[in-house]
Amino acid sequence: MKIVGVHGIGNFRQGETAEQAAAHLSALWAKRLAEGSDVSVVYYADLLRDPLRQSGDDELEDLTDEEGELLAQLLESFPASERAAQGWIFSLVRAHIAEVAESRLLRPRMVEWLMTRFVKEAAAYLREGTAVRERLAATLRKVQPDVLIAHSLGTVVAYETLHAEPALKVPLWVTLGSPLAAPKAIFERLTPPPVAGRGERPPGVARWANLADPGDLFAIPRKGISQRFAGVDSDDHDVVHAFDFHKVVNYLQTARLRALLAQ
Amino acid sequence: MSRVLLMGVSRFGHTVDADEEPETGARAWADLPFVEERMPRLEQAYRKLAYEVTAVANPDRGAVLAHTDAALDGGHRIIHVISHGHTRLSDRGRSRDAELGDKLDMVPSCGRTGLGTDVVAWVRTAHGAPEPMLFIVDLCGAGRAARVGALIDVPEDELHAWVIAATGPNDPTYDGLFSEAVAETLERVAANGLDTDETLRHVRWDRLVNDIRLRLSALGATTRLRTTKVDLGSPLPDLPFFPNPNWRPDPRRERLMEVVPPARAFVADLDAEHFIDRVRGHFVGRRTLRSRLAPWLDDPYATGLCVVTGAPGCGKSALLASLVCAAHKKIIEAAPDIRDYLRAQHPEGVPSPNDALVAIHARGRGLEEIAAAVAEQLGFADEAVTPAELVAHIQRMETPPPLVFDALDEADNPGELVDRLLLPLAKGACKLLVGTRRSTRFEPLLAAAQDMLIDLDEVDPGELRADLEQHLGQRLEEVPGYQSRTVRAAMARAVAAALTDDVSRRRGWGAFLVARIYGRALESLPVPGDAAAAERLGGSVPRTLPGVLELDLRLRPDGGRLRAVLATLAWAKGDGFPADVAAAVVPEFAPGLTESEVRPLLEAGRFYIWTGVDHDGCKLFRLFHQGLADYLQDHPYEPGDIR
């Protein structure tokens, strides 16, 4: 079975070229998927970094105003105590994130990191994603896969790529931990834009299955994919309670995914 | 001792196993390809400044530790780093409370910070070294290294760890632009020492930092660099990081630099070359007046206001300066040869050295600055004084100190200076000597002087003529071709007579200024063969400043370009323009003239130019006389040049 994969956030691989990173990711996905799978993972994390910046970019303080706004929109999906925030204030955002973390028994700094990475990479992709989509499209044209598996931010990349190039045929598209339905932060910013509050299965996709961990911070809102998009064939939001929902391997090893691929 | 450690990281090794995903919360550092371009240029720039450079590309943590240890221990002068900067805990399992605020790691090529990578720790260690060290930190968050808590209270002259950082303590930096700017500045230091005056051994800290700042913004950087904070309350120490290529050891000039600027300005020109020649050319004549004013200054019971006035170039400043340079204790200590010369010429006209004498050259200075400078010279500088407090203070003194103010008309807001300081002083039984041009706004002051109003245009024409003759005679001794004493004498006599023959003209331009420039023009005119020819030539001297200036410029092959340079300097405020500023303005008057052409012209025009030193050590150029500046402001182009 020929599988193309698209990774999610937080996958920048220090010290590796894009080719090396793609090869390593393909191997590690293949190891977790069924025997005999031919997996090509598209690597794009390198395209979302600012190549000139002389520091890391994974602290709240590193966010630009634009990215801060995106984070504020994302956080609207998480209930918070009553507070009157005016503008983009670290301490308020930090307190909000700490509440999110507490409600999910996660470490606040981990949630901060995840939120920051998501916002940084999503903002970079939404700002200029052409090169990222080109990489995926090129791989899809070359491999002609049976299945496309996209994780996290990768589902946004796949959605827009497949809509932009309807000629790309994908018999089965599996989205894992997808933020596609996240209101304001992602959903309203998609290209093509949703019509009357609904998105649509890309024309080249025959079947669309969504899997989500209920603990996944970015797979919001619950059951959002099937509610907000037409043509979703299955939307399973109780996959696992993974200890580390951020890692794709925890999705790749689930029985639900195996079952989907076996159909 | 002159060694630099230069470390740059362009590539970061892989940190994730090939078949693993990056851990949640793991940091990953992107490569910095631009570092590879910055390093060779920096290395070369440091070498041009005679530094021995240890350049280390892509050190891992162990290498960073070993190299900085060697540099901190082995007396390197400078450590310069370019990489990612990191200010947080590497382990995200712990809360923010576990972080140390005062920390800035240079990320090594292995991506793992730890022992040896904290720049703040290097800075702290360097402070304990026997000699000052400089850290040039091109990292994100670099400003942390410039604000080390433990060093905040250390006085500047005891601080041994100095930092220039690319950006603020919480701000990013990009593309190694800061290091690019530093390289440009270093190249300029090698080329011209950033125009630092030749009295200074090293390029001053403020000048250096300011130049890097300018280069950085010229490169389009949006970040602002940060440096070690300096206290404006105390003078900056002479920091040994960048030797001044212009430095010429000149003890007299170095001593003069210790004199407060408003008093220093009375010394004709600070330049070492021809110093005594210039003293001779400057302080000539006015024997009668000097014999009258010197005893008055010396008399402990004499009070009152004396105002010296007259046309531009009539010699007001020279007269006042001859008194100040002979009596001001600090100037005598710095340049005793001026007093010695004046005493040898005319002992009766030389006042005694006086600790209490205050000298203020008001050109380009405002009331507050002048009040502060008076207070400083009287030795109560520590108390902040208003002009009214200053007047009251001086009135309470047992012996009235002589207060000498020159160039009143060139002060910022002279009216305010007269109303709030000089008139109150004059009314309060102080001893005041003021030099100024005539102007209606000074009428109250001139009236207050009563019988002590000295109009140099009204002095005995016989004495003026004799003074001019002596001045010119001395000047001609230096002009090539004028070996014959009879020719010299005839020429001097004829010029002096011509410049004093018409009383009505004298209100326009001072004879001394005209004579001085004519002396310069004679260098380009054919030397007369005998006394009769000398008399004819001398009799044809232009009677006005415009006439004699145009004559001299016409005679010089570079006259047109020199005129553009002088016209530029005519607009200089205060102590003058730096060379680069002048070079930037000159094309307004001579399109296409480049900086490399302007610099030699500033030297060629030395006759018309006095130099000074800016507060940051930069050499400044201005015209030697305000009358010249006024004329050139109105006539920047050659006559007949219609623009």
mmCIF file of C-alpha atoms in Angstrom, chain A residues 10-16 24-25 27-28 31-32 49-62 94 107 109-110 112-114 117 151 244 246-250, chain B residues 12-30 32 34 82-85 88 91-96 99 110-111 138 140 172-176:
data_model
loop_
_atom_site.group_PDB
_atom_site.id
_atom_site.type_symbol
_atom_site.label_atom_id
_atom_site.label_comp_id
_atom_site.label_asym_id
_atom_site.label_seq_id
_atom_site.Cartn_x
_atom_site.Cartn_y
_atom_site.Cartn_z
ATOM 1 C CA GLY A 10 6.866 20.829 16.262
ATOM 2 C CA ASN A 11 8.676 18.647 13.755
ATOM 3 C CA PHE A 12 11.610 20.856 12.809
ATOM 4 C CA ARG A 13 14.622 18.530 12.797
ATOM 5 C CA GLN A 14 17.766 20.409 13.818
ATOM 6 C CA GLY A 15 20.890 19.659 11.871
ATOM 7 C CA GLU A 16 19.174 17.675 9.116
ATOM 8 C CA HIS A 24 13.902 9.805 8.597
ATOM 9 C CA LEU A 25 10.236 10.696 9.001
ATOM 10 C CA ALA A 27 11.119 5.464 8.003
ATOM 11 C CA LEU A 28 9.681 6.193 11.403
ATOM 12 C CA LYS A 31 7.807 1.343 11.273
ATOM 13 C CA ARG A 32 4.510 2.170 13.043
ATOM 14 C CA ARG A 49 11.329 28.941 10.227
ATOM 15 C CA ASP A 50 12.722 32.449 9.937
ATOM 16 C CA PRO A 51 16.172 31.671 8.582
ATOM 17 C CA LEU A 52 17.641 34.962 9.809
ATOM 18 C CA ARG A 53 16.474 34.990 13.406
ATOM 19 C CA GLN A 54 19.220 34.418 15.974
ATOM 20 C CA SER A 55 17.183 32.677 18.646
ATOM 21 C CA GLY A 56 14.598 30.015 19.201
ATOM 22 C CA ASP A 57 11.006 30.900 18.522
ATOM 23 C CA ASP A 58 9.082 28.815 20.977
ATOM 24 C CA GLU A 59 8.322 31.153 23.859
ATOM 25 C CA LEU A 60 5.185 33.222 24.224
ATOM 26 C CA GLU A 61 7.431 36.277 24.274
ATOM 27 C CA ASP A 62 8.623 35.411 20.790
ATOM 28 C CA ARG A 94 -0.065 32.680 30.372
ATOM 29 C CA ARG A 107 2.314 20.861 32.567
ATOM 30 C CA ARG A 109 5.064 24.974 30.108
ATOM 31 C CA MET A 110 4.304 22.039 27.816
ATOM 32 C CA GLU A 112 2.668 26.897 26.319
ATOM 33 C CA TRP A 113 5.188 25.266 24.035
ATOM 34 C CA LEU A 114 2.493 23.445 22.059
ATOM 35 C CA ARG A 117 4.617 26.159 18.156
ATOM 36 C CA HIS A 151 -1.493 15.097 11.079
ATOM 37 C CA ASP A 244 1.560 12.301 24.501
ATOM 38 C CA HIS A 246 1.277 15.552 20.191
ATOM 39 C CA LYS A 247 3.271 12.723 18.664
ATOM 40 C CA VAL A 248 1.978 11.210 15.476
ATOM 41 C CA VAL A 249 3.261 7.744 16.400
ATOM 42 C CA ASN A 250 0.553 7.477 19.052
ATOM 43 C CA PHE B 12 23.761 23.036 14.484
ATOM 44 C CA GLY B 13 24.168 19.281 14.791
ATOM 45 C CA HIS B 14 21.192 16.916 14.784
ATOM 46 C CA THR B 15 19.641 16.213 18.147
ATOM 47 C CA VAL B 16 16.874 13.742 17.283
ATOM 48 C CA ASP B 17 17.446 10.059 16.609
ATOM 49 C CA ALA B 18 16.668 9.231 13.020
ATOM 50 C CA ASP B 19 13.669 7.092 13.894
ATOM 51 C CA GLU B 20 12.227 9.319 16.608
ATOM 52 C CA GLU B 21 10.004 12.362 16.518
ATOM 53 C CA PRO B 22 11.313 15.448 18.307
ATOM 54 C CA GLU B 23 10.252 15.311 21.950
ATOM 55 C CA THR B 24 7.342 17.484 22.952
ATOM 56 C CA GLY B 25 8.883 20.698 24.249
ATOM 57 C CA ALA B 26 12.266 20.019 22.652
ATOM 58 C CA ARG B 27 14.165 23.018 21.360
ATOM 59 C CA ALA B 28 15.515 22.995 17.853
ATOM 60 C CA TRP B 29 17.943 25.548 16.449
ATOM 61 C CA ALA B 30 17.848 26.435 12.779
ATOM 62 C CA LEU B 32 22.429 30.429 10.493
ATOM 63 C CA PHE B 34 24.870 34.088 7.088
ATOM 64 C CA ILE B 82 27.533 35.230 16.736
ATOM 65 C CA SER B 83 24.935 32.510 17.180
ATOM 66 C CA HIS B 84 21.483 31.898 18.592
ATOM 67 C CA GLY B 85 20.971 33.384 22.027
ATOM 68 C CA ARG B 88 15.499 30.132 29.377
ATOM 69 C CA ASP B 91 14.263 21.658 30.658
ATOM 70 C CA ARG B 92 10.570 22.440 30.272
ATOM 71 C CA GLY B 93 9.564 20.131 33.064
ATOM 72 C CA ARG B 94 10.217 22.845 35.630
ATOM 73 C CA SER B 95 8.238 25.997 36.198
ATOM 74 C CA ARG B 96 9.355 29.481 35.300
ATOM 75 C CA GLU B 99 14.736 30.178 35.929
ATOM 76 C CA CYS B 110 25.641 20.888 19.529
ATOM 77 C CA GLY B 111 22.544 22.892 20.489
ATOM 78 C CA ASP B 138 25.506 39.122 18.466
ATOM 79 C CA CYS B 140 19.092 37.258 20.502
ATOM 80 C CA PRO B 172 15.395 39.149 18.813
ATOM 81 C CA THR B 173 18.137 40.023 16.374
ATOM 82 C CA TYR B 174 18.410 39.004 12.759
ATOM 83 C CA ASP B 175 20.779 38.047 10.025
ATOM 84 C CA GLY B 176 23.974 38.950 11.881
#
